[in-house]
Amino acid sequence: MRLLDTHTGQFVEKDPSPVQVWREKVKYAILSHTWDADGEQTHKELMKIQKRYVGECLFPVAIGPDGLVPALSAIWQDPNLSPKIRDACRVAREDGYQYLWIDSCCIDKTSSSELSEAINSMFAWYKWATICYAYLADVPPLSHEDKDQSSLKDEDKDSLENKDDDLQVQVGRSAAFRLSRWFKRGWTLQELLAPEILIFLSKDWKPLGSKKELSGHVNAITKISVDALSNQRLLSKFSVAQRLSWASNRRTTRVEDRAYSLLGIFNINMPTLYGEGKRAFQRLQEEILRRIPDQSIFAFCDSRYFPSRRSPHVILVDNLDPGLKFWYQDESKGYNKRISCYYSSSSSMLSTSPDNFLRAHRIPLAQLIYHYPDLPPLDYSFTPYGILTHIPLIPLSVFQSDIPIEYEGENSEWYLAVLGCELVDHPGRLLARACRLIPSTSGTNILSRGRKSYVVKREKISIFSDSKSDFKKVHISGDNTDIFFALSASVLVQTSPLARVFPVYLSQDDQDHEIFDEDITRRPHKTINLMLKKNGTPGPCSSGSPNGDKPTTTLSLRWPDRDNPNTHWLTISRPAWQGAGDVRDTITIEYRHILEDDGNSLSIIAHASGMLGGYPTDSADITWKDEMPWETRYLDSQKMVILENGKGGRVKVDLSLEYLAINNYLIDAHTTWFNKRPCLEPEDGNTTALVPPLDSEDYAPGPSEDPGSRRALEDGSVAPQGGAKRSRASGRLRGGLIAYRR
């Protein structure tokens, strides 16, 4: 292991294993940090600086805590030395550590063998370190009045248990601490878990507190168990799914590092092959299957189809009546649902990303609580057909539900694969996921995972400020996601005679299929471009007839400029009424986008305002939020605003936002105008109101319309104010009605 001498600034080789540390009394500190956007000083670059100071300090001339140590070298004043290396060594030196390890400069990354060895050893190196400094470059220092109490006392260096509670509260409430980039990077996960003592440092290299002291706050940020953070439980006591859930939503520069950064967490060694892409995570899962008998690795949900907060992805089955009927339970009450099981294009029983385990922190380590008599010991064999194993399968068709279950293909192909794991909030129930068994005459029965969707019917109410509520019955499609059942012990006993246990091959066939599909949604945004959509095609949009039957509504989009680089402007315009001349109804939607977390999360705020009939309207703000992986389904994409001018003019604007590609979204707007219309007086005084058909797309009821006035319209009588159709008549304005000459 190559270490930096914190006095001379030179590299030294040491064996960091606990035996050698005990024999040679070698104590070293280790740094955990996020790399700067402009890069870090490399091993090769630091070597060039070190050569200028070789031989400067050949003999120990200073007295340190453990005896004589080399005097400080002039290298620390070298202007070419990285400030991060200089400050990290200073902090370690002041705390009494002669040696420090920093990944950016202590690994020669030009050597693939050295890099692979370091990656496979890194968890152990952090675990064996006496202390780990977690440098949070984006967390500002504490306020002046708290700086004194934040410094560590010498007698607390080992235990780190006597910090002031006020400091912990201050750090925990710090938004900068909670949102620090350090908590979102892939490599920092093992750097958080491995060391027994970890000290968080602020931007100015001042202590914020220890991992143990701040474990509650870190748990809230990372969802990692306090027992794991405080090293009270071995990582092997946590399920595979739990450990993978800790890595969800963490990012690495190289896609392979999402797998390589987890090797130590599972105590696995495997070769690193940069260039293999997502295949690295599949290899990691295969190694986990070989070494850890834990089926929670199959309890993942494709992150692109995560159920929303409204829709669960676990169906509880506690009891069955004699007809094997169960009653559907979930958090959404009062909705009529239909479950549809359908083929998944991503059919592999292995996950393509740690992100798919986002919700798996609810799955603890557990043994199979119901033993099938024909089930052999858990074992996996890797074959060209897939992974050969034995899993209990219950035909899904034997279940009857109080809501319909529909199948794509033959229902005889659908099974519940019973897994040896449970949910922490539903103990005693085994998880079972819906799978499709594809039989083969050659005996290679391929088991692939399926998905389900909900169809929900409910009443939707649209309320306008001064009119009656508009009630609409709508169909809302629910989330598409992997489907799980939680089966109680009694249900397992009832279905045991129907369960089948025979060799199956777990599908692995979609790795190539998803490599492009998923990667393209997992790249951070650099900027945001909004494009106007019409009939599914980006480009300029307008509505209205060119023959003069009705005013033409036009949409125009203005892109960001130098003064407003994050703002787009959408203008919706039309003549205020037929023949209105320069008087126009205009709605302006100002879209302002905010990118956070290095482009991994996005907010778009739309500010709507306008002019109706020459009078300004009120304004309204709406917000969309999106985060990686980018998918339109994550957005509440359809939003509505209603603007009024206080003079009877009103417009409803339906806005939509749709993910198109990295850095690009489509926007669309549809308007319904509720203006009070002027009346045109014909030259001969013969006036009759022109009334549109009630199903006319340009008709919008006024605030005073009631069923009686609607019948009057159907009879051809005078239209109510605000509900008339525009005509091609000519004349003068009168009385708020539109008339024309017969």
XYZ file of C-alpha atoms in Angstrom:
742
model
C 0.000 0.000 0.000
C 1.427 3.354 -1.036
C 1.072 6.036 1.661
C 1.970 9.708 1.864
C 4.330 10.778 4.629
C 2.594 13.797 6.146
C 5.959 15.363 7.084
C 8.114 14.821 4.007
C 5.361 14.654 1.401
C 7.048 11.566 -0.081
C 5.501 8.187 -0.827
C 6.292 5.206 1.387
C 5.293 1.555 1.015
C 3.613 -0.098 4.009
C 1.681 -3.267 4.689
C -1.625 -2.040 6.152
C -2.854 -5.424 7.391
C -3.801 -5.510 11.088
C -0.929 -7.877 11.937
C 1.700 -5.582 10.445
C 0.054 -2.507 11.920
C 0.286 -4.136 15.341
C 3.898 -5.283 14.832
C 5.258 -2.075 13.351
C 2.884 0.276 15.165
C 1.947 1.784 11.821
C -1.099 3.979 12.163
C -2.398 5.719 9.098
C -5.250 8.062 8.289
C -7.294 7.846 5.107
C -9.209 10.474 3.137
C -12.694 10.135 1.686
C -13.708 12.863 -0.732
C -15.463 13.622 -3.998
C -13.289 14.466 -6.944
C -13.260 18.032 -8.202
C -14.903 18.724 -11.538
C -11.541 19.821 -12.958
C -9.886 16.607 -11.814
C -7.450 15.756 -9.041
C -3.679 15.777 -8.852
C -2.598 12.351 -10.067
C 0.140 10.021 -8.901
C 2.318 10.963 -11.858
C 1.874 14.701 -11.293
C 2.686 14.428 -7.585
C 5.782 12.340 -8.344
C 7.143 15.195 -10.470
C 6.772 17.584 -7.537
C 8.288 15.104 -5.070
C 11.434 14.716 -7.166
C 12.352 18.323 -6.435
C 12.497 17.558 -2.700
C 14.066 14.072 -2.596
C 16.896 13.880 -0.059
C 15.782 17.025 1.726
C 14.860 15.168 4.925
C 16.864 11.966 5.165
C 17.147 11.891 8.949
C 14.464 12.247 11.637
C 15.040 15.569 13.353
C 11.675 16.352 14.922
C 10.023 14.785 17.949
C 6.528 13.433 17.432
C 4.070 11.479 19.598
C 5.768 8.196 18.630
C 9.334 9.431 18.704
C 11.497 11.053 16.062
C 9.866 11.972 12.758
C 11.191 13.779 9.686
C 11.130 17.539 9.766
C 8.602 19.327 7.622
C 9.587 19.503 3.997
C 9.451 22.598 1.846
C 7.151 20.658 -0.474
C 4.183 21.979 1.481
C 4.917 25.485 0.205
C 5.207 24.357 -3.409
C 2.634 26.340 -5.426
C 2.048 23.387 -7.743
C 0.989 21.086 -4.928
C -2.735 20.402 -4.786
C -4.384 22.378 -1.943
C -6.440 19.301 -1.095
C -3.323 17.151 -0.613
C -1.625 19.909 1.389
C -4.600 20.465 3.722
C -5.396 16.778 4.155
C -1.806 16.034 5.183
C -1.825 19.022 7.534
C -4.985 17.819 9.305
C -3.614 14.274 9.649
C -0.227 15.552 10.823
C -1.789 17.824 13.448
C -3.804 14.852 14.713
C -0.610 12.830 15.113
C -0.706 10.636 12.001
C 2.504 10.275 10.027
C 0.877 8.514 7.089
C -2.145 9.326 4.950
C -3.749 7.556 1.995
C -5.574 9.493 -0.740
C -7.035 7.544 -3.635
C -6.462 10.237 -6.264
C -2.674 10.332 -5.870
C -1.696 7.106 -4.075
C -2.882 4.845 -6.915
C -1.040 4.776 -10.217
C -4.072 4.531 -12.471
C -1.918 4.077 -15.552
C -1.267 0.538 -14.292
C -4.375 -1.599 -14.797
C -3.061 -4.296 -12.453
C -2.387 -1.807 -9.655
C -5.786 -0.200 -10.172
C -7.558 -3.568 -10.032
C -5.670 -4.537 -6.878
C -6.525 -1.226 -5.236
C -10.219 -1.526 -6.104
C -10.413 -5.024 -4.633
C -8.476 -3.941 -1.512
C -10.021 -0.543 -0.931
C -12.715 -1.601 1.535
C -10.071 -3.307 3.692
C -7.796 -0.270 3.519
C -10.575 1.980 4.817
C -11.487 -0.580 7.470
C -7.898 -0.907 8.733
C -7.291 2.851 8.853
C -7.081 4.329 12.335
C -9.210 7.271 11.274
C -11.018 8.359 8.126
C -11.553 12.003 7.220
C -14.648 12.608 5.085
C -14.034 15.947 3.404
C -17.297 17.647 2.362
C -16.103 20.320 -0.055
C -19.605 21.757 -0.503
C -20.432 22.177 3.198
C -19.513 25.627 4.551
C -17.833 26.043 7.933
C -19.837 26.374 11.104
C -20.814 29.810 12.336
C -18.199 31.708 14.305
C -19.812 31.215 17.693
C -19.790 27.422 17.233
C -16.239 26.997 15.965
C -14.671 26.641 19.403
C -17.029 23.905 20.513
C -16.594 22.046 17.221
C -12.891 21.360 17.657
C -11.936 17.910 18.870
C -10.154 17.545 22.173
C -7.059 15.378 22.359
C -8.558 13.054 24.932
C -11.541 12.440 22.648
C -9.534 11.371 19.604
C -10.150 7.681 20.151
C -13.704 7.554 21.461
C -15.127 10.634 19.737
C -18.204 10.360 21.918
C -18.217 13.607 23.912
C -19.182 16.242 21.357
C -21.746 18.896 22.297
C -25.335 18.020 21.383
C -25.864 21.561 20.086
C -23.226 20.963 17.431
C -24.942 17.779 16.287
C -28.254 19.613 16.018
C -26.641 22.399 14.015
C -24.959 20.010 11.594
C -28.099 17.891 11.256
C -30.176 20.942 10.400
C -27.664 22.120 7.854
C -29.149 21.881 4.378
C -25.650 21.908 2.932
C -24.764 18.825 4.982
C -27.914 16.950 3.984
C -27.486 17.815 0.307
C -23.749 17.284 0.149
C -22.521 15.614 -3.020
C -20.510 13.241 -0.841
C -23.694 11.348 0.089
C -24.582 10.797 -3.573
C -21.377 9.309 -4.963
C -20.864 5.588 -5.418
C -17.370 5.194 -3.970
C -18.169 7.068 -0.759
C -20.625 4.354 0.312
C -17.912 1.860 1.288
C -15.830 4.746 2.622
C -18.732 5.547 4.958
C -19.306 1.967 6.095
C -15.803 0.487 6.369
C -13.936 2.679 8.907
C -14.739 2.420 12.576
C -13.945 6.094 13.157
C -14.940 8.647 10.536
C -14.832 12.415 11.015
C -16.775 14.744 8.734
C -14.828 17.864 7.743
C -16.305 21.061 6.340
C -15.055 23.074 3.396
C -12.448 24.759 5.616
C -11.246 21.372 6.960
C -12.849 21.912 10.379
C -14.533 18.958 12.147
C -18.318 18.729 11.907
C -18.684 15.581 13.973
C -18.092 11.858 13.815
C -20.072 9.215 11.977
C -21.170 7.777 15.289
C -22.370 11.126 16.635
C -24.239 12.041 13.466
C -25.521 8.534 12.731
C -29.157 9.569 13.103
C -28.773 12.384 10.581
C -26.759 10.210 8.210
C -29.435 7.512 8.464
C -32.092 10.035 7.443
C -30.002 11.031 4.424
C -28.849 7.597 3.255
C -31.468 5.173 4.681
C -28.544 3.115 6.001
C -29.226 1.417 9.326
C -27.718 3.110 12.370
C -26.347 -0.296 13.395
C -24.383 -0.446 10.152
C -23.167 3.138 10.495
C -21.984 2.564 14.052
C -20.419 -0.817 13.181
C -22.647 -2.510 15.761
C -23.695 -5.167 13.224
C -21.595 -6.860 10.597
C -22.555 -6.050 7.034
C -23.137 -9.761 6.470
C -26.092 -9.464 8.867
C -27.902 -7.250 6.361
C -29.670 -8.738 3.358
C -28.266 -8.438 -0.140
C -31.254 -6.288 -1.097
C -30.664 -3.941 1.833
C -27.014 -3.467 0.972
C -27.835 -2.830 -2.680
C -30.519 -0.336 -1.646
C -27.832 1.767 0.030
C -26.181 2.124 -3.385
C -29.355 3.174 -5.197
C -29.343 6.723 -6.524
C -25.579 6.984 -6.050
C -23.562 7.956 -9.095
C -20.119 7.180 -10.463
C -18.248 8.652 -13.405
C -17.735 5.232 -14.986
C -20.732 2.917 -15.200
C -18.566 -0.056 -14.221
C -17.699 1.612 -10.916
C -21.285 1.270 -9.731
C -20.475 -2.434 -9.371
C -16.779 -2.204 -8.472
C -17.497 0.199 -5.607
C -19.649 -2.503 -3.965
C -17.118 -5.350 -3.957
C -15.971 -4.824 -0.380
C -19.513 -4.449 0.931
C -20.162 -8.045 -0.162
C -16.627 -9.275 0.619
C -16.136 -10.219 -3.026
C -13.053 -10.072 -5.213
C -13.354 -10.088 -8.982
C -11.324 -8.722 -11.906
C -12.084 -5.198 -13.070
C -12.671 -4.843 -16.802
C -13.237 -1.229 -17.744
C -15.185 -1.130 -20.958
C -17.636 -3.887 -20.009
C -20.289 -1.323 -19.040
C -23.387 -2.630 -17.273
C -22.098 -6.170 -17.559
C -20.023 -5.380 -14.443
C -23.135 -5.231 -12.270
C -24.394 -8.519 -13.683
C -21.032 -10.154 -12.873
C -21.258 -8.788 -9.344
C -24.706 -10.327 -8.868
C -23.476 -13.649 -10.210
C -20.651 -13.610 -7.653
C -23.159 -12.769 -4.921
C -25.307 -15.752 -5.934
C -22.272 -18.029 -5.757
C -21.288 -16.885 -2.268
C -24.367 -15.625 -0.401
C -27.524 -17.786 -0.049
C -29.948 -14.869 -0.007
C -32.872 -14.663 -2.448
C -33.592 -11.020 -1.666
C -31.356 -10.308 -4.670
C -34.424 -11.113 -6.805
C -36.691 -8.703 -4.881
C -36.084 -5.610 -6.978
C -38.370 -3.290 -8.877
C -37.309 -1.734 -12.176
C -36.558 1.895 -11.325
C -38.058 3.106 -14.604
C -41.441 1.799 -13.456
C -41.347 2.544 -9.750
C -44.846 2.801 -8.396
C -45.770 6.255 -7.266
C -46.742 7.076 -3.718
C -50.328 6.341 -4.717
C -49.708 2.779 -5.871
C -48.131 -0.029 -3.870
C -46.094 -2.733 -5.530
C -46.769 -5.389 -2.880
C -50.140 -7.136 -2.621
C -50.792 -8.570 0.833
C -52.412 -12.013 0.922
C -53.125 -12.980 4.523
C -56.033 -15.371 4.170
C -57.725 -17.408 1.479
C -61.266 -18.704 1.597
C -61.905 -22.303 0.511
C -62.078 -21.100 -3.101
C -58.579 -19.576 -2.769
C -60.022 -16.081 -3.012
C -58.199 -13.160 -1.448
C -59.154 -9.562 -0.902
C -56.951 -6.903 -2.396
C -55.231 -4.635 0.127
C -53.206 -1.503 -0.517
C -52.809 2.069 0.643
C -55.213 3.475 -2.000
C -58.719 3.049 -0.700
C -61.948 3.448 -2.594
C -60.596 3.011 -6.118
C -61.738 0.280 -8.477
C -58.666 -1.472 -9.823
C -57.809 -4.101 -12.349
C -54.473 -5.931 -12.251
C -52.975 -6.772 -15.622
C -49.998 -9.135 -15.843
C -48.022 -8.667 -19.021
C -44.702 -9.563 -20.567
C -41.758 -7.412 -19.647
C -39.226 -6.314 -22.246
C -36.733 -6.409 -19.354
C -37.347 -10.012 -18.380
C -34.089 -10.881 -16.629
C -34.324 -12.132 -13.079
C -31.177 -10.127 -12.346
C -31.260 -6.373 -11.979
C -29.531 -4.054 -14.413
C -28.771 -1.368 -11.825
C -28.531 -0.798 -8.062
C -31.232 1.843 -8.537
C -33.785 -0.952 -8.854
C -33.262 -1.716 -5.147
C -34.329 1.743 -3.992
C -37.137 0.411 -1.802
C -35.407 -2.815 -0.811
C -34.167 -1.379 2.497
C -37.436 -2.831 3.844
C -36.211 -6.400 3.229
C -34.124 -7.689 6.169
C -31.937 -10.759 6.224
C -34.221 -13.742 6.833
C -34.247 -17.478 6.381
C -36.989 -19.332 4.526
C -39.734 -19.561 7.138
C -41.774 -22.160 5.246
C -39.906 -25.197 3.916
C -41.216 -26.995 0.870
C -40.509 -30.729 1.232
C -39.179 -31.099 -2.317
C -36.995 -27.985 -2.224
C -33.271 -28.851 -2.383
C -30.624 -26.634 -0.769
C -30.245 -23.271 -2.436
C -27.760 -23.539 -5.266
C -27.137 -21.880 -8.622
C -25.429 -23.189 -11.744
C -24.495 -20.875 -14.576
C -25.332 -22.218 -18.026
C -25.796 -20.800 -21.542
C -29.574 -21.000 -20.992
C -29.473 -18.933 -17.834
C -28.984 -19.587 -14.140
C -30.190 -23.074 -13.178
C -31.852 -23.302 -9.763
C -34.957 -24.536 -7.912
C -37.651 -22.066 -6.823
C -41.153 -22.942 -5.527
C -43.734 -21.845 -8.119
C -47.446 -21.377 -7.352
C -49.738 -21.063 -10.409
C -51.154 -17.556 -10.304
C -54.346 -18.809 -11.933
C -55.364 -20.697 -8.771
C -55.935 -17.421 -6.959
C -59.257 -15.640 -7.083
C -59.388 -11.959 -6.192
C -62.057 -9.405 -5.430
C -60.601 -7.435 -8.348
C -59.993 -8.874 -11.828
C -56.574 -10.246 -12.757
C -55.862 -10.207 -16.476
C -53.014 -11.989 -18.234
C -51.098 -11.406 -21.407
C -50.826 -14.767 -23.111
C -52.016 -17.970 -21.471
C -52.663 -17.663 -17.749
C -51.120 -21.103 -17.308
C -47.743 -19.492 -18.014
C -47.946 -17.214 -14.971
C -46.637 -18.207 -11.542
C -45.714 -16.741 -8.211
C -42.049 -17.473 -7.516
C -41.785 -17.757 -3.723
C -38.626 -16.103 -2.403
C -37.006 -16.713 0.950
C -37.362 -13.134 2.165
C -39.907 -10.888 3.814
C -40.689 -7.227 4.420
C -39.706 -5.664 7.725
C -43.168 -4.068 8.061
C -44.954 -7.332 7.146
C -43.038 -10.010 9.075
C -44.000 -13.616 8.659
C -45.023 -13.220 5.018
C -42.820 -14.489 2.220
C -42.370 -12.308 -0.820
C -43.412 -13.858 -4.119
C -43.017 -12.161 -7.469
C -45.125 -12.703 -10.562
C -43.115 -14.541 -13.209
C -43.748 -16.125 -16.562
C -42.572 -19.669 -17.170
C -41.757 -20.341 -20.804
C -41.818 -24.132 -21.304
C -39.550 -25.822 -23.795
C -39.559 -29.288 -25.347
C -35.852 -29.530 -24.556
C -36.589 -29.192 -20.857
C -35.080 -25.721 -20.503
C -37.915 -23.990 -18.676
C -37.044 -20.281 -18.730
C -38.370 -18.211 -15.831
C -38.633 -14.500 -16.581
C -40.136 -11.757 -14.519
C -43.389 -10.100 -15.473
C -44.976 -6.772 -14.728
C -48.358 -5.555 -13.731
C -50.331 -2.418 -14.301
C -53.299 -0.869 -12.568
C -56.297 0.718 -14.222
C -58.079 3.067 -11.850
C -61.465 4.719 -12.224
C -62.278 7.707 -10.109
C -64.131 10.995 -10.149
C -62.117 14.049 -11.012
C -63.341 17.543 -10.188
C -62.197 20.672 -11.988
C -63.254 23.802 -10.108
C -63.384 27.257 -11.642
C -63.455 30.281 -9.395
C -66.919 31.654 -10.082
C -68.745 28.842 -11.837
C -70.217 25.520 -10.919
C -67.871 22.612 -10.473
C -67.240 20.645 -13.635
C -67.470 16.937 -12.802
C -65.724 14.517 -15.115
C -65.305 10.771 -14.909
C -61.860 9.853 -16.133
C -59.771 6.714 -16.530
C -56.333 6.955 -14.986
C -53.731 4.373 -15.863
C -51.674 3.366 -12.878
C -48.002 2.600 -12.687
C -46.342 -0.214 -14.580
C -44.093 -2.081 -12.227
C -42.824 -5.427 -11.070
C -45.533 -7.123 -9.065
C -45.013 -8.776 -5.670
C -47.303 -10.683 -3.340
C -46.660 -11.062 0.392
C -47.962 -14.515 1.354
C -48.711 -15.419 4.950
C -47.761 -18.798 6.421
C -51.375 -19.996 6.289
C -51.602 -19.100 2.595
C -48.386 -21.017 1.932
C -49.844 -24.066 3.688
C -53.063 -23.840 1.649
C -51.219 -23.514 -1.647
C -48.448 -25.990 -0.865
C -50.161 -28.915 -2.675
C -50.351 -26.742 -5.795
C -46.755 -25.537 -5.680
C -44.268 -26.930 -8.155
C -40.573 -27.359 -7.438
C -38.490 -28.303 -10.444
C -35.376 -26.996 -12.201
C -35.836 -23.633 -13.905
C -33.470 -21.351 -15.744
C -33.541 -17.732 -14.604
C -33.643 -15.461 -17.613
C -30.642 -13.245 -18.335
C -31.605 -12.294 -21.868
C -32.246 -8.574 -21.597
C -28.836 -7.213 -20.649
C -28.053 -6.129 -24.195
C -31.589 -4.859 -24.656
C -31.377 -2.448 -21.742
C -27.808 -1.264 -22.045
C -28.806 1.618 -24.301
C -32.304 2.151 -22.985
C -31.251 2.645 -19.382
C -27.951 4.412 -19.905
C -29.513 7.181 -21.935
C -31.859 8.021 -19.063
C -29.057 8.020 -16.492
C -26.821 10.711 -17.872
C -26.936 14.016 -16.011
C -28.425 17.032 -17.739
C -25.935 19.752 -18.684
C -28.556 22.286 -19.704
C -32.245 22.214 -20.586
C -33.738 22.813 -24.015
C -37.509 23.121 -24.306
C -39.159 22.437 -27.651
C -42.734 23.032 -28.693
C -44.793 19.976 -29.479
C -47.690 19.725 -31.890
C -49.315 16.422 -32.841
C -46.305 14.623 -31.442
C -43.835 16.588 -33.574
C -41.525 19.244 -32.133
C -41.955 22.598 -33.831
C -44.123 25.702 -34.020
C -47.727 25.229 -33.008
C -50.891 27.109 -33.914
C -54.583 26.435 -33.750
C -57.534 28.003 -35.475
C -58.973 28.146 -38.937
C -57.283 30.327 -41.552
C -60.575 31.085 -43.333
C -61.668 33.646 -40.784
C -64.350 31.576 -39.079
C -62.686 32.182 -35.758
C -59.608 33.944 -34.436
C -56.357 32.059 -34.856
C -54.450 31.087 -31.730
C -50.701 31.062 -32.229
C -47.959 29.686 -30.019
C -44.403 30.928 -30.203
C -41.399 29.881 -28.140
C -38.436 32.115 -27.338
C -35.221 30.466 -26.195
C -32.897 31.612 -23.392
C -30.690 34.629 -23.937
C -27.470 35.843 -22.369
C -29.239 37.634 -19.520
C -31.602 34.726 -18.800
C -29.729 31.515 -19.654
C -32.182 29.298 -17.755
C -35.476 30.706 -19.038
C -37.742 29.930 -22.004
C -40.824 32.008 -22.880
C -43.947 30.574 -24.479
C -46.413 33.139 -25.843
C -50.012 32.181 -26.665
C -51.840 34.868 -28.608
C -55.066 35.491 -30.529
C -57.319 38.446 -31.413
C -59.476 39.375 -28.449
C -62.536 39.015 -30.695
C -63.373 38.862 -34.376
C -62.299 42.128 -35.942
C -60.602 43.319 -32.759
C -57.700 44.773 -34.690
C -54.649 45.205 -32.512
C -56.428 44.142 -29.322
C -55.169 40.642 -28.559
C -55.528 38.098 -25.821
C -52.007 37.095 -24.835
C -50.792 34.510 -22.358
C -47.092 34.297 -21.478
C -45.635 31.209 -19.819
C -42.148 31.778 -18.429
C -40.353 28.447 -17.928
C -37.359 28.652 -15.598
C -35.295 25.509 -15.042
C -33.031 24.685 -12.091
C -30.468 21.866 -12.239
C -29.163 20.479 -8.944
C -26.942 17.638 -7.762
C -24.579 17.929 -10.732
C -27.440 17.706 -13.197
C -29.050 14.661 -11.571
C -32.221 16.473 -10.495
C -34.322 19.044 -12.313
C -37.036 21.540 -11.405
C -38.964 23.550 -13.990
C -41.068 26.436 -12.697
C -43.659 27.907 -15.064
C -44.975 31.409 -14.324
C -48.175 32.194 -16.246
C -49.672 35.662 -16.767
C -51.468 37.462 -19.558
C -53.732 40.128 -21.046
C -57.395 39.411 -21.842
C -59.465 42.008 -23.688
C -56.870 44.641 -22.938
C -56.869 43.949 -19.197
C -54.044 42.196 -17.293
C -54.786 38.859 -15.685
C -53.660 37.455 -12.398
C -50.684 35.095 -12.414
C -50.028 31.525 -11.366
C -46.979 29.305 -10.814
C -46.681 25.574 -11.385
C -43.679 23.298 -10.919
C -42.428 20.057 -12.437
C -39.694 17.970 -10.835
C -37.692 15.168 -12.403
C -34.607 13.181 -11.446
C -32.487 10.419 -12.859
C -33.385 8.109 -14.433
C -35.263 10.578 -16.633
C -38.722 9.358 -17.587
C -41.917 11.207 -18.428
C -43.859 8.802 -16.226
C -42.166 10.304 -13.149
C -43.593 13.713 -13.922
C -47.079 14.835 -13.069
C -46.821 16.029 -16.645
C -50.306 17.504 -17.147
C -50.962 20.676 -15.192
C -53.648 23.343 -15.459
C -53.800 27.062 -14.671
C -56.765 29.440 -14.858
C -56.139 33.147 -15.393
C -58.747 35.921 -14.965
C -58.686 39.632 -15.727
C -61.360 40.704 -13.245
C -63.607 41.889 -16.100
C -65.234 38.588 -16.929
C -62.403 37.354 -19.103
C -60.939 34.011 -18.212
C -58.758 31.393 -19.848
C -57.865 27.837 -18.875
C -54.413 26.730 -19.983
C -53.494 23.041 -19.934
C -49.713 22.651 -19.908
C -47.742 19.484 -20.460
C -44.069 18.590 -20.123
C -42.603 15.455 -21.686
C -39.096 14.023 -21.484
C -37.598 13.682 -24.976
C -33.882 13.004 -24.530
C -30.948 14.066 -22.393
C -31.126 17.877 -21.986
C -34.376 18.043 -23.991
C -38.060 18.229 -23.042
C -41.200 18.837 -25.079
C -43.795 21.356 -23.924
C -47.336 21.850 -25.145
C -50.220 24.137 -24.261
C -53.953 23.980 -24.969
C -56.224 26.916 -24.177
C -59.931 27.220 -23.483
C -61.119 30.820 -23.595
C -63.967 32.084 -21.411
C -64.035 35.734 -22.505
C -67.241 37.759 -22.481
C -67.877 38.551 -26.131
C -68.912 41.959 -27.548
C -72.079 42.399 -29.627
C -72.101 43.649 -33.209
C -75.131 45.756 -34.272
C -76.155 45.224 -37.934
C -76.877 48.170 -40.161
C -80.626 47.450 -40.644
C -81.268 46.723 -36.969
C -82.407 43.148 -37.665
C -80.556 41.230 -34.991
C -80.549 37.578 -34.144
C -78.036 35.960 -31.897
C -75.688 33.537 -33.529
C -75.412 30.500 -31.301
C -72.766 27.807 -31.775
C -73.516 24.103 -31.555
C -73.076 22.902 -28.005
C -70.350 20.497 -29.055
C -68.366 23.199 -30.838
C -64.730 23.120 -29.810
C -64.751 26.919 -29.557
C -67.729 27.107 -27.251
C -67.055 27.813 -23.620
C -69.872 28.438 -21.112
C -69.954 31.708 -19.269
C -70.076 31.941 -15.507
C -73.813 32.547 -15.436
C -74.815 29.660 -17.660
C -77.349 27.203 -16.252
C -79.379 24.329 -17.720
C -82.162 26.739 -18.680
C -79.886 28.939 -20.699
C -78.438 25.825 -22.374
C -81.934 24.828 -23.518
C -82.483 28.365 -24.754
C -79.348 28.087 -26.813
C -80.564 24.851 -28.336
C -83.823 26.581 -29.313
C -81.905 29.337 -31.064
C -82.792 32.089 -28.604
C -80.434 34.764 -27.303
C -77.201 33.355 -25.940
C -76.230 34.044 -22.329
C -73.514 36.574 -21.789
C -70.090 34.980 -22.067
C -71.305 31.865 -23.848
C -71.841 33.004 -27.433
C -70.005 31.922 -30.568
C -67.910 34.340 -32.596
C -69.509 35.229 -35.948
C -68.424 36.799 -39.220
C -70.883 39.650 -38.831
C -69.947 43.276 -39.118
C -71.346 46.189 -37.165
C -70.965 48.014 -33.882
C -70.509 46.681 -30.390
C -73.661 46.397 -28.310
C -74.773 44.821 -25.093
C -72.367 41.907 -24.831
C -74.207 39.780 -27.451
C -73.113 38.827 -30.927
C -75.667 39.498 -33.653
C -75.590 39.324 -37.414
C -77.762 40.272 -40.367
C -80.008 37.574 -41.904
